[in-house]
Amino acid sequence: MDKRFAVILAAGKGTRMKSKLYKVLHPVCGKPMVEHVADEALKLSLAKLVTIVGHGAEDVKEQLGDRSEYALQEEQLGTAHAVKQAKSFLAQEKGTTIVICGDTPLLTAETMEAMLSEHQKHQAKVTILTARAEDPTGYGRIIRDETGAVVKIVEHKDANDAERQVNEINTGTYCFSNEDLFRVIEQVSNENAQGEYYLPDVIEILKNEGQTVAAYQTPQFEETLGVNDRIALSQAEQFMKRRINHQHMKNGVTLIDPENTYISPDAVIGEDTMIYPGTVIKGNVKIGADAIIGPNTEIVDSIIGDRTVIKQSVVCDSEVGVDVTIGPFAHIRPLSKIGDEVKIGNFVEIKKTVFGDRSKVSHLSYIGDAEVGTDVNLGCGSITVNYDGKNKFLTKIEDGAFIGCNSNLVAPVTVGKGAYVAAGSTVTEDVPQDALSIARARQVNKEDYVKNIHKK
Ligand code: UD1
Ligand code: CA
């Protein structure tokens, strides 16, 4: 196989987005467009990936990290000018260079492979990925001669009426013989409606040299959607959502209402897990088998074990074991590690806490900066008082302890193994193992007090 290289064009500002965020960083299903493109490109066994950056260069670099090399395009003079910036990385190489726009997030590696096979088959110098569009407005049009051979690409703004009737569009994805690309790109001029150096002009130049120009028309128009504005962004979101959700359903996950289920492209979900509507799964999430998630639940960058049930709750940057029940209306905040067979009930907030196996906190509690052992019962209204306005302190509740309702545990403090805390206590000192701590005022009953007031 020829050596393969890829160039992602990501230097444009994206004026039509009307946004502070650079176009290629706009997320589709929670993942920036340019990252979708890079991840698919990297499936093609590339020898090199070069991303052309300009507007928001630092942000794009941060997003892709060392997955790519970067060439800076200081002024955005057009797509051919953008590709030229990769010259020092690629011009001396022999092989095939794939050029992809950073704003086509739905393009798959399979479609790029199909284009590459076509390229190989025809021994072409360039192969264009084309598609038929219902509404080709805005796209470059593929102009073929009477034999059906591609002659050139005309940009929408430069096209005459007859050319605008053509609904076969340039998807902005191509593969080139690397040497020929960097040789002829020098000849591209900017004499056109936009005063830009157009990459598609390379096709006409190669054609006029008598080189083989090929086109691969994908039946998947959806994949080639170029996102230039927020309307296209919402369409991309719909298509991507459908693609992700179908994949999970094929893998054996039940989605009760896929249109109202939002799953990140990086999520992994086990068989027979059921997801109810209004569920949003963001970032790196792993959910086990036979779990029940939702309705109206948000899970971000977390691991959820088998058979765990999470209803109307938020789980963020945490790990949850197997056979756990969470919610309704619980909030598991970052850096929490919830063990197996745990019960976390309604209106409970947990933050940066290790919560041991079989422990329970069933109602109306805040447990933060804590280490809770196994088989602990935290009664309704248990609060860890973890913050003095400046610093956070640790609460330790050892195995088998029982915390009575409406208790404050003022950290730093430890409740020993098997100890009891009486309801309504405000515990400020450590409780020894197996002790009962009562930290509240004694009850005083004033006989006939009320009756006497009314007499006055
Ligand atoms: C481009 C194609 C068009 C095709 C369409 C497919 C050209 C001239 N036109 O048009 O034929 O139908 O894509 O979606 O190539 N960029 C740079 N530097 C620049 C200019 C652009 O890096 O100087 C990047 C942009 O960030 C973007 C990509 O190139 O990711 C495409 O540019 P864009 O302005 O969106 O081109 P289109 O008008 O959509
Ligand atoms: Ca575009």
CSV table of C-alpha atoms and ligand atoms in Angstrom, one decimal, residues 16 23 79 101-104 138-139 171-172 225-229, ligand 2:
chain,number,residue,atom,x,y,z
A,16,ARG,CA,-21.3,32.5,9.0
A,23,LYS,CA,-16.1,27.1,13.6
A,79,THR,CA,-8.3,26.3,0.6
A,101,CYS,CA,-12.4,20.0,5.6
A,102,GLY,CA,-12.6,20.5,9.4
A,103,ASP,CA,-16.2,21.3,9.0
A,104,THR,CA,-17.5,18.0,7.7
A,138,GLY,CA,-23.4,27.0,-1.5
A,139,TYR,CA,-21.4,23.9,-2.6
A,171,THR,CA,-17.8,17.4,-0.6
A,172,GLY,CA,-14.4,19.1,0.0
A,225,LEU,CA,-22.7,17.8,5.1
A,226,GLY,CA,-20.5,20.9,5.4
A,227,VAL,CA,-21.3,22.9,8.5
A,228,ASN,CA,-21.1,26.6,7.7
A,229,ASP,CA,-23.9,28.0,9.9
B,2,CA,CA,-17.6,24.6,4.5
